[in-house]
Short mmCIF file of C-alpha atoms in Angstrom, two decimals:
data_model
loop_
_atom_site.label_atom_id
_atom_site.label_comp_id
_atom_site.label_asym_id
_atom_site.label_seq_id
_atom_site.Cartn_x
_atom_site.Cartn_y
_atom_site.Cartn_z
CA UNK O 1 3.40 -19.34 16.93
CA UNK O 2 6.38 -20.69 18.37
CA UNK O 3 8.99 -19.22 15.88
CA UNK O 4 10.81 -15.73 15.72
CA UNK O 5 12.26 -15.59 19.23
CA UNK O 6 15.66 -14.33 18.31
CA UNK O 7 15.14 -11.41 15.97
CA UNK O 8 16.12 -12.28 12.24
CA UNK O 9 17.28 -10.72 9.33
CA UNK O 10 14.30 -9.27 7.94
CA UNK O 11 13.72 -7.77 11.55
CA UNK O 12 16.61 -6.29 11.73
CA UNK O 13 16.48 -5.24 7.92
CA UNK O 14 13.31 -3.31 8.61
CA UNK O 15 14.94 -1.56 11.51
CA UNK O 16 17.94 -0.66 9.50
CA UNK O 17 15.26 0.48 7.04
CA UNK O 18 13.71 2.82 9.77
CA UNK O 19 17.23 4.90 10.20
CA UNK O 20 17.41 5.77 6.75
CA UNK O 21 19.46 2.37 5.59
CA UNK O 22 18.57 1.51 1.30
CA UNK O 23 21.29 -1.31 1.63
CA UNK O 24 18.94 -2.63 4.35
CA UNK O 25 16.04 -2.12 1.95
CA UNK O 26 18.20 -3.71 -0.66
CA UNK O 27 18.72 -6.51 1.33
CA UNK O 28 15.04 -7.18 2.06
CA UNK O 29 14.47 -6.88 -1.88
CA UNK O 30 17.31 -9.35 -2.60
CA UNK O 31 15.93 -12.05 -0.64
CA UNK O 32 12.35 -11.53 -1.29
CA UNK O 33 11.93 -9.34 -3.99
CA UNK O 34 11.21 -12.59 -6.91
CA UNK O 35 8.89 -14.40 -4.59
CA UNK O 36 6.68 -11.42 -3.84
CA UNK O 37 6.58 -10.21 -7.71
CA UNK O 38 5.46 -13.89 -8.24
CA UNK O 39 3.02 -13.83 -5.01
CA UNK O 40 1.41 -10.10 -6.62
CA UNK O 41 1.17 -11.95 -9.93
CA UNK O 42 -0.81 -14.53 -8.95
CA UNK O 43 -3.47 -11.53 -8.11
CA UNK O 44 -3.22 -9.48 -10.18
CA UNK O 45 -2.27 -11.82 -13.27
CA UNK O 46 0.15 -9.53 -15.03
CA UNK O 47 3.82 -9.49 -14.66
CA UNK O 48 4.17 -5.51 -15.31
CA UNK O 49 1.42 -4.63 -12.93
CA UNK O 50 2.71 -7.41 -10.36
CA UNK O 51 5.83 -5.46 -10.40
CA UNK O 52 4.12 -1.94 -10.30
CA UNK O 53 2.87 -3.74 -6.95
CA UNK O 54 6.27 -4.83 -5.50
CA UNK O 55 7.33 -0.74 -6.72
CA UNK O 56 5.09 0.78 -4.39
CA UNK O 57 5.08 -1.78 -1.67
CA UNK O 58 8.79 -1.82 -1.27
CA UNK O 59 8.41 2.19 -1.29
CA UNK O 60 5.40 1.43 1.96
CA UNK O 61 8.07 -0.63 3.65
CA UNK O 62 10.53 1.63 3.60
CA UNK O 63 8.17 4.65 5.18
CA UNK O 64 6.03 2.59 7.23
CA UNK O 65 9.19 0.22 8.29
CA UNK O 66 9.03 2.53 12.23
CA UNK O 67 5.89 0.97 12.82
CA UNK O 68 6.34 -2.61 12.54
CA UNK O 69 6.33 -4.61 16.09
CA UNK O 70 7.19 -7.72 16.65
CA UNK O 71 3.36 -7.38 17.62
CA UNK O 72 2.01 -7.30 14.80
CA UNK O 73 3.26 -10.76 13.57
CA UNK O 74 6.42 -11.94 11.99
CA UNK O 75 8.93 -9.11 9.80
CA UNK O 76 8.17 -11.24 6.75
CA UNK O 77 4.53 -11.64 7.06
CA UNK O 78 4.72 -8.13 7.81
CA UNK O 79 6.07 -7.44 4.41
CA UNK O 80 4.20 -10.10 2.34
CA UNK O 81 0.65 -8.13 3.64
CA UNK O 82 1.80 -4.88 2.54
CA UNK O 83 2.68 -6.47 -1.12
CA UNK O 84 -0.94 -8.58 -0.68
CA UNK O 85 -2.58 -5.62 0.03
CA UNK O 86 -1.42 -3.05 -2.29
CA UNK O 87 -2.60 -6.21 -5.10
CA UNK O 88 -5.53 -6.44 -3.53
CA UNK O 89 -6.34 -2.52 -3.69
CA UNK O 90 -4.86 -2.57 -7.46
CA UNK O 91 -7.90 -5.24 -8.39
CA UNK O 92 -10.40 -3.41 -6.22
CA UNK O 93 -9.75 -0.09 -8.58
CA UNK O 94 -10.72 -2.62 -11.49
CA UNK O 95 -7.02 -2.73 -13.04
CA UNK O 96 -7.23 -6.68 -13.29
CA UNK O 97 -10.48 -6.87 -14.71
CA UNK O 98 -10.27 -3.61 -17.38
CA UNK O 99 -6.76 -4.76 -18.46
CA UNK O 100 -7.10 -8.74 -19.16
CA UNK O 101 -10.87 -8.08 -20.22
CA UNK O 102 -10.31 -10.02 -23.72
CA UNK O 103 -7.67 -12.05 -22.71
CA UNK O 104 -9.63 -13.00 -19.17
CA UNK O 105 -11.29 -16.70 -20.74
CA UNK O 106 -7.65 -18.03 -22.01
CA UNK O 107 -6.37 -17.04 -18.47
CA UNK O 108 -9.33 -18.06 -16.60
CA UNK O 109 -8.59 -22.12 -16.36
CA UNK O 110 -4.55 -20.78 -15.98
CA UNK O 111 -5.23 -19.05 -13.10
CA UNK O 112 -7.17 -21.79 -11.77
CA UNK O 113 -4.13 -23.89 -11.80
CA UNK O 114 -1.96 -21.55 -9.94
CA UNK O 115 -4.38 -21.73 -7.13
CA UNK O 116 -4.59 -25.24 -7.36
CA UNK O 117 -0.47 -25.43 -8.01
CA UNK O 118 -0.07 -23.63 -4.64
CA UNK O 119 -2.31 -26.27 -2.60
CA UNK O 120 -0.18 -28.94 -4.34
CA UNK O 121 3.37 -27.39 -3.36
CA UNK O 122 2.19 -26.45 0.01
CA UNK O 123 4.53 -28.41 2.51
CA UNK O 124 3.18 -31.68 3.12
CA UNK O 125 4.18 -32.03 6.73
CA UNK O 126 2.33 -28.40 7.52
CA UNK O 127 -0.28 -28.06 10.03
CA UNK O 128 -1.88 -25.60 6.99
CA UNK O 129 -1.67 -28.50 4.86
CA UNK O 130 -3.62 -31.05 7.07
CA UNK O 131 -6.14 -28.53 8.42
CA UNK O 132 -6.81 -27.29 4.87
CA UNK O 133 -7.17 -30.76 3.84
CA UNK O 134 -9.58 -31.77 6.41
CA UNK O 135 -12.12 -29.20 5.22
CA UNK O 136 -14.69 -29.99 2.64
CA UNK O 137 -13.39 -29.97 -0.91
CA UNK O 138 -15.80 -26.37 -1.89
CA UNK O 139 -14.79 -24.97 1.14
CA UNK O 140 -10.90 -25.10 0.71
CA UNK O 141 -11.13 -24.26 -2.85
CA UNK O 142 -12.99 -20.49 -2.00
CA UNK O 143 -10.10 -20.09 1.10
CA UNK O 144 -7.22 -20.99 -1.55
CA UNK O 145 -8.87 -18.88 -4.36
CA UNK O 146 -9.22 -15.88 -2.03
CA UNK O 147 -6.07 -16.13 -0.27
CA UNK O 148 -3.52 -17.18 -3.77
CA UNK O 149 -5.77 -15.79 -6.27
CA UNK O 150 -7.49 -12.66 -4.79
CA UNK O 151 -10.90 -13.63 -5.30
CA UNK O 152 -13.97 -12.10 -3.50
CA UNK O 153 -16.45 -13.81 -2.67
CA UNK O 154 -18.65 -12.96 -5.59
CA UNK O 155 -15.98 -14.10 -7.89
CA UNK O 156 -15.57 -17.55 -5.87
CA UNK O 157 -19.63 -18.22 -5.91
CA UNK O 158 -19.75 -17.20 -9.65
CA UNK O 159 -16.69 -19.99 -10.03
CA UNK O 160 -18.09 -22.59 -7.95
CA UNK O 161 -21.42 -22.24 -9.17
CA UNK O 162 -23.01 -21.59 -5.37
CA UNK O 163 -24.86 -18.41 -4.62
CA UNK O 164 -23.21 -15.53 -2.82
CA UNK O 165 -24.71 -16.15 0.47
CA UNK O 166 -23.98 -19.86 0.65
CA UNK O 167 -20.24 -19.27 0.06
CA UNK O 168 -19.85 -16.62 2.58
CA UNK O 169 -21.21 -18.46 4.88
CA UNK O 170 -18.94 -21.66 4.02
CA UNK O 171 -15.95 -19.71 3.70
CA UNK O 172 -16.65 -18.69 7.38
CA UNK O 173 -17.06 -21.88 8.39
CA UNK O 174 -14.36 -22.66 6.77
CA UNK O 175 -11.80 -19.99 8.02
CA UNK O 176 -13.38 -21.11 11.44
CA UNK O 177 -12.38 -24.78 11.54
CA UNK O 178 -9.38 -23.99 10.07
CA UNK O 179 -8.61 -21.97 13.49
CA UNK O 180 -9.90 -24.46 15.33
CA UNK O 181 -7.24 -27.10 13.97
CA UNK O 182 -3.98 -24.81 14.27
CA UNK O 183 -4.90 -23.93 17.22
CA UNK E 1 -14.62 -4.31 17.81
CA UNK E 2 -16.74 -6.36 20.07
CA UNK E 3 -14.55 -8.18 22.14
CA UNK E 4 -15.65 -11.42 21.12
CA UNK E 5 -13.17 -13.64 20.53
CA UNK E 6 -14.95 -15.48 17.47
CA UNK E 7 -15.90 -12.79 15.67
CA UNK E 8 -12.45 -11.34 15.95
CA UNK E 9 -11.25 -14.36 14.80
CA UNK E 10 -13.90 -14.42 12.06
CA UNK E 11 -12.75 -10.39 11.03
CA UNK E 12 -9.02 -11.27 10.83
CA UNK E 13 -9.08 -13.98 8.65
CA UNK E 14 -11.70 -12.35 6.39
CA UNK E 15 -9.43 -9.17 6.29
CA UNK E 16 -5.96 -11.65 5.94
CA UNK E 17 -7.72 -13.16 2.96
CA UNK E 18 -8.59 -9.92 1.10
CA UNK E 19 -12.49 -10.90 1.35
CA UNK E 20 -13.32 -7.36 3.54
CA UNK E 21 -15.09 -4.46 1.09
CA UNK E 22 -12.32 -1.19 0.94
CA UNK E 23 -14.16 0.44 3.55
CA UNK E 24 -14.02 -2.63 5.65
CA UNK E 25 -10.70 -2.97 5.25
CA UNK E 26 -9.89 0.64 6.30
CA UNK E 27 -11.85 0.19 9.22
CA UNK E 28 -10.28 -2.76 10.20
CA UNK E 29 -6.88 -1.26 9.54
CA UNK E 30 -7.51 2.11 12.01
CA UNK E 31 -8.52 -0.62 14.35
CA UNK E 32 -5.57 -2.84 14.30
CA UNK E 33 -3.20 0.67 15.44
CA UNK E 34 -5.50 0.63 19.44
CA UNK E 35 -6.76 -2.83 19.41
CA UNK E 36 -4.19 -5.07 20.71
CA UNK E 37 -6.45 -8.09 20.33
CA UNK E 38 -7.43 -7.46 16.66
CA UNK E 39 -3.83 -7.02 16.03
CA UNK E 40 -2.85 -10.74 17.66
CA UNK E 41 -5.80 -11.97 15.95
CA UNK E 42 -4.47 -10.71 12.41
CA UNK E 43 -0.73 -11.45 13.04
CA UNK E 44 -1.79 -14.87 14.01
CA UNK E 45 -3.83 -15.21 10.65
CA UNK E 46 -1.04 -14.03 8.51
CA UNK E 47 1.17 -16.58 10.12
CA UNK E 48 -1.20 -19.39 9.61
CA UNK E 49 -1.49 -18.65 5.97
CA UNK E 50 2.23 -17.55 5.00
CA UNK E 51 3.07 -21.04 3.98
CA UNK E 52 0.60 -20.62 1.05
CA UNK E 53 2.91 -17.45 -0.03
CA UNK E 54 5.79 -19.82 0.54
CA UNK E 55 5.19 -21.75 -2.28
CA UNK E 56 5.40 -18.62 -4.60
CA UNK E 57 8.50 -19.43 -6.88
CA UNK E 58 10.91 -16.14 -6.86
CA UNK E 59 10.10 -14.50 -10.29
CA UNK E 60 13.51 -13.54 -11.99
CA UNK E 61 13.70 -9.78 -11.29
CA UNK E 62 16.07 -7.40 -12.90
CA UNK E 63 17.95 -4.39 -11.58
CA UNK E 64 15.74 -2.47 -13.06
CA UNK E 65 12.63 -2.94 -10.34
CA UNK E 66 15.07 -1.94 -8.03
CA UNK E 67 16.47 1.44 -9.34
CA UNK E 68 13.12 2.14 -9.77
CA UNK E 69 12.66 1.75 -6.10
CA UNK E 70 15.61 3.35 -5.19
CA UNK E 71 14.59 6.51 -7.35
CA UNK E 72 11.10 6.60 -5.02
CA UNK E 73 12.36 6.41 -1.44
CA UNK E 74 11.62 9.76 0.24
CA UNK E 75 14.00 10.17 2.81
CA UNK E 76 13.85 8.82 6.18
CA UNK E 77 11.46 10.90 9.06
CA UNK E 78 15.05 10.82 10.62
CA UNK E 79 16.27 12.52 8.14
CA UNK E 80 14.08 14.86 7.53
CA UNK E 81 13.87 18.31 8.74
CA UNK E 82 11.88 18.76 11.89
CA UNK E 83 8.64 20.73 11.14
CA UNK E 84 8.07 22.62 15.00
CA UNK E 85 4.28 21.99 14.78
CA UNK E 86 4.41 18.25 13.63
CA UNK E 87 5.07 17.31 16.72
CA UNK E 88 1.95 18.32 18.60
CA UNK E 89 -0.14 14.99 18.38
CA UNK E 90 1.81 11.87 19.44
CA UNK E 91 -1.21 10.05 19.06
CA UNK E 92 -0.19 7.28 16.60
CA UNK E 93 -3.48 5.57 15.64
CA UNK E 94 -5.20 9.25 15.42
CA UNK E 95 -2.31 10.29 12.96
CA UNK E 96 -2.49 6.50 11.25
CA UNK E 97 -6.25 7.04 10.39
CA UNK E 98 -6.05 10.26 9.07
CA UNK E 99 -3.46 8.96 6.87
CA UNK E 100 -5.33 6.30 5.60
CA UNK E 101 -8.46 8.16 5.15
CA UNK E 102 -6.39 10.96 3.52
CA UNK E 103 -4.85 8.58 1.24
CA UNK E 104 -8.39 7.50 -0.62
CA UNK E 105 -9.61 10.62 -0.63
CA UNK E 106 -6.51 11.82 -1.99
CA UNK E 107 -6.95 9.19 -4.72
CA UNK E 108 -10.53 10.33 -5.46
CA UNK E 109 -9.06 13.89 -5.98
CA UNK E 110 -6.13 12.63 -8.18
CA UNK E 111 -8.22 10.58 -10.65
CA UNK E 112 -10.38 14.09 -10.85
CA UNK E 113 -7.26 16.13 -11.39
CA UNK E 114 -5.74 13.26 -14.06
CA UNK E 115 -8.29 13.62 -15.93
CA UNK E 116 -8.63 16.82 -15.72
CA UNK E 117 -4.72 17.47 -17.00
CA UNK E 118 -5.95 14.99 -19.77
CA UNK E 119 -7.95 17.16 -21.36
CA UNK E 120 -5.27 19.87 -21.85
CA UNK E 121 -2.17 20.03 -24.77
CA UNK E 122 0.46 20.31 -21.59
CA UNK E 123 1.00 17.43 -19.22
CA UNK E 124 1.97 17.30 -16.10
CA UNK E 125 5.31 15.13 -15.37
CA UNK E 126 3.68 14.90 -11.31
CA UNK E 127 0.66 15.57 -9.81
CA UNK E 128 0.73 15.62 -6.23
CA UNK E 129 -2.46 15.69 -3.96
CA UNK E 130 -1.68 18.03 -0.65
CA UNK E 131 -3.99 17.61 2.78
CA UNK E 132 -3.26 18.88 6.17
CA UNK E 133 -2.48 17.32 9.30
CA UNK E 134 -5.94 15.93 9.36
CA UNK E 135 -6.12 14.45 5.91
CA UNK E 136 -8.44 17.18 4.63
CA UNK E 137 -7.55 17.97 0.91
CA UNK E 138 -5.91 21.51 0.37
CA UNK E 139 -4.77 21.71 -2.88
CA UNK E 140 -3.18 20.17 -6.25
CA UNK E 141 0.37 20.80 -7.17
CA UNK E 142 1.33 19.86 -10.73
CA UNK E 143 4.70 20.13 -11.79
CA UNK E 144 5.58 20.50 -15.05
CA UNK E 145 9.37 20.17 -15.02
CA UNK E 146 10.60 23.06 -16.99
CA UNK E 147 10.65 26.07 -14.07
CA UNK E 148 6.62 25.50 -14.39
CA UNK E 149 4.29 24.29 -11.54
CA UNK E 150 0.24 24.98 -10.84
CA UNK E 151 -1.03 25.07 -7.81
CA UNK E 152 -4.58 24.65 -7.64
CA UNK E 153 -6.15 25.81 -4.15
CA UNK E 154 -8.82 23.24 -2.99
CA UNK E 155 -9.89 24.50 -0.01
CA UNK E 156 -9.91 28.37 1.43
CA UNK E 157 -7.16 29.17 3.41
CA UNK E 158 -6.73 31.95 5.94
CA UNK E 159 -3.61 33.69 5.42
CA UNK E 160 -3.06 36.25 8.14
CA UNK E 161 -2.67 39.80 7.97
CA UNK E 162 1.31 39.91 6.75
CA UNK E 163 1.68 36.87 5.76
CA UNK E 164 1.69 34.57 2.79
CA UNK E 165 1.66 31.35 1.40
CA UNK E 166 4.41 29.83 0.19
CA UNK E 167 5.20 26.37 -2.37
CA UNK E 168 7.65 24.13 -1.71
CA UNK E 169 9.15 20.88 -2.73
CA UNK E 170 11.91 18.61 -2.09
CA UNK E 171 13.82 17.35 -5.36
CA UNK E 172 16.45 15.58 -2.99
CA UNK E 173 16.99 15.28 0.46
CA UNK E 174 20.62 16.68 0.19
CA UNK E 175 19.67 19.59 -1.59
CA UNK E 176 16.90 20.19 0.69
CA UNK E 177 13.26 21.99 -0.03
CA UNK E 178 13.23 24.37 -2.56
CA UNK E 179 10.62 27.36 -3.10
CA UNK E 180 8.67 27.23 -6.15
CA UNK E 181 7.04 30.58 -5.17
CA UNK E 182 4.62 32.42 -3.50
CA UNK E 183 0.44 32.57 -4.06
CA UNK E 184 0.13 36.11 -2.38
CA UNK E 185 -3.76 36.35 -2.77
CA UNK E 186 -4.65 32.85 -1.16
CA UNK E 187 -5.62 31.72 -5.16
CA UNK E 188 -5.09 29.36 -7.52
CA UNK E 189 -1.72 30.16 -9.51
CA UNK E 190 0.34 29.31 -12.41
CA UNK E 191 4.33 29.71 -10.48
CA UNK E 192 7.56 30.09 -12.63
CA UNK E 193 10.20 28.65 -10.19
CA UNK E 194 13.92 27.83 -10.49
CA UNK E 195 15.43 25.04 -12.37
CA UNK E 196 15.08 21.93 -10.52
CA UNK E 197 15.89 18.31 -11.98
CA UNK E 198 12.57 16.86 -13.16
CA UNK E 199 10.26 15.84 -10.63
CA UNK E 200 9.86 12.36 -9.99
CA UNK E 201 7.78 9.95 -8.30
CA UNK E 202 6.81 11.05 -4.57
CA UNK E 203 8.82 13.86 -4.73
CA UNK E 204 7.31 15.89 -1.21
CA UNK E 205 5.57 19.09 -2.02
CA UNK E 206 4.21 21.69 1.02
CA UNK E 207 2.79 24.77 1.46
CA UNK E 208 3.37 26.79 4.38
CA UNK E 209 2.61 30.46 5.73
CA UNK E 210 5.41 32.40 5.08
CA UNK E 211 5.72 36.43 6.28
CA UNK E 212 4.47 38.66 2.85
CA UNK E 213 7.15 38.76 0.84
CA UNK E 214 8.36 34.95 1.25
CA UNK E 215 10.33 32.97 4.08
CA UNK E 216 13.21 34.77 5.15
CA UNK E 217 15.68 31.84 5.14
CA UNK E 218 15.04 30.45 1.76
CA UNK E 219 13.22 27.57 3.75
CA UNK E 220 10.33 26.87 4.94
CA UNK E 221 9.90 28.21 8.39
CA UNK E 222 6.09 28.68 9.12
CA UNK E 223 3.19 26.38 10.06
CA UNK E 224 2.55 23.36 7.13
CA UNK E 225 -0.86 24.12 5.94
CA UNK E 226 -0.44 21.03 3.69
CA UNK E 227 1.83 18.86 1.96
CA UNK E 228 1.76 15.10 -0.06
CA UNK E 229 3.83 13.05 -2.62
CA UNK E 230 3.97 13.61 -6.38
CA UNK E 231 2.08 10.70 -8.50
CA UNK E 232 3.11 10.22 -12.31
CA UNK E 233 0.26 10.52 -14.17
CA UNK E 234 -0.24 7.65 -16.39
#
């Protein structure tokens, strides 16, 4: 990671968050508010819980915004994994699935796309790009459905037709010559 | 953690990608708070993948989301009134754990007390689930707007010769906590308090030990036996 030397705004943002500053907080929403409601949707599939997600996130930010370090990665992908997570916990309580039950088929090859959408739009110049695209075809489609879509791994064998074991142990090897290549 | 460098690597990503089981991810999260390693490993797995979350197209989002934000924000630790025995463990990651622990327990608890409040003609506008300093469940509060709030004791508590506990919550940080009254005999109670705007989304409520009879200030100025946010039930 060679970025981030000079704190920016959404640094600062957060630490104006930390004193007690909503415009700060406001600020943060401005800028990335859309794009995270969009980045919870593609998890969770449903606009109105997508936004429940962004709700409580931005509420996590704002209490938990004293703890962030420039340690623990970059402001913003500070903030996107809060937002990730608290999608990821909303499908793990079985929202997703008890909510879109009947509708789950029609969205099923949509949903697909947007995974698939996302690998298109990725930057073609990224080193994510070429490293993701110098992995076997099986084994970057269970890393994008997990990552975009929110898939576990039982949901990615059932959807690539491999048994459970096989794709964890792709995904790993996956996930570990993807490291290799950014390195 | 073992120290290896590969399976590090291997727990990070897992954990970045949302493949780790909720207990797993818990575990991995109290870790991240003392393990210096762990936490380079994630931050530099959450920077790999980003540009994934950079194709996201901003959604149009109304005002609305916002205000509804706004209207959650508890006020800043800053900004809050000092509690004298909150201070006694600076021990981040201890405090961090508990937290998180707290929190899914406190989640089991709600769902039992939601459904629970279902079954009955009168709902609840909040619920909130109160633990202690070390995330062990105390009690329910439910708030029915309306000078009307339950308190539902979850745990026995020890009130001390003279002393009593008393309910609190915090409609506003400028107004500061209110009382909601006073559960003399350490039990379960129904409490008719003053009128207070409605409750709303993590609105703080604590209990603390009071001297018998109530705090003598009109604010809380005992030990917190327990305290937690207000959930609308839904």
């Amino acid at each position: 990671m060679s970025k981030g030397a000079p704190p920016d705004d959404l640094t600062t943002a957060l630490a104006a968050c930390a004193t007690g500053d909503r415009a700060a907080l406001r600020r943060i929403f401005d800028r990335e508010g859309g794009r995270l409601v969009t980045i919870a949707e593609r998890i969770v599939r449903r606009r109105d819980l997508a936004e429940e997600v962004v709700q409580e996130s931005f509420i996590r930010i704002w209490t938990q915004a004293h703890q962030y370090q420039p340690d623990r990665g970059s402001a913003r992908g500070w903030i996107y994994a809060i937002v990730r997570n608290r999608a990821l916990n909303l499908l793990r309580d079985g929202r997703r699935e008890y909510s879109v039950a009947d509708v789950e088929q029609l969205q099923e090859r949509d949903q697909v796309d947007h995974v698939m959408a996302a690998w298109h739009r990725l930057d073609h110049t990224s080193r994510l790009r070429d490293c993701l695209g110098a992995l076997e075809e099986n084994k970057r489609r269970g890393i994008l459905m997990a990552y975009i879509g929110g898939y576990s791994h039982g949901e990615i064998a059932g959807r690539l037709r491999i048994p459970l074991g096989t794709t964890k142990s792709w995904i790993r090897r996956g996930l570990s010559a993807l490291r290799e290549c950014m390195a | 953690m073992t120290g290896n460098p590969v399976e590090i690597g291997v727990v990070a990503d897992e954990y970045v990608l949302g493949l780790l089981d909720a207990a797993d991810m818990l575990r991995i999260e109290a870790e991240m708070d003392r393990d210096p390693e762990l936490r380079a490993a994630i931050a530099a797995s959450r920077e790999r993948f980003l540009p994934l979350d950079e194709t996201a197209e901003a959604a149009i989002v109304g005002d609305a989301l916002w205000r509804r934000i706004e209207d959650g924000l508890p006020a800043q630790r800053a900004e809050r009134k000092v509690s004298p025995t909150a201070t006694a463990n600076d021990n981040r990651a201890g405090g961090w754990r508990a937290t998180a622990l707290a929190a899914t327990a406190a989640a089991v608890v709600l769902a039992v007390a939601l459904t629970f409040s279902l079954m009955r003609t009168v709902e609840p506008l909040v619920v909130a689930v109160l633990v202690n300093e070390a995330g062990d469940i105390k009690a329910i509060v439910e708030d029915f707007g309306n000078k009307t709030a339950a308190v539902r004791l979850l745990a026995d508590v020890a009130v001390p010769e003279g002393k009593t506990i008393e309910v609190w919550t915090l409609p506003s940080p400028a107004r500061g906590p209110v009382s909601l009254g006073r559960i003399d005999d350490a039990r379960s109670a129904r409490l008719d308090g003053p009128a207070l705007p409605e409750p709303h989304d993590s609105q703080l409520y604590e209990l603390t030990l009071e001297p018998a009879g109530g705090s003598p200030t009109g604010r809380p100025t005992g030990v917190i036996l327990a305290k937690g946010f207000a959930k609308i039930p839904r």
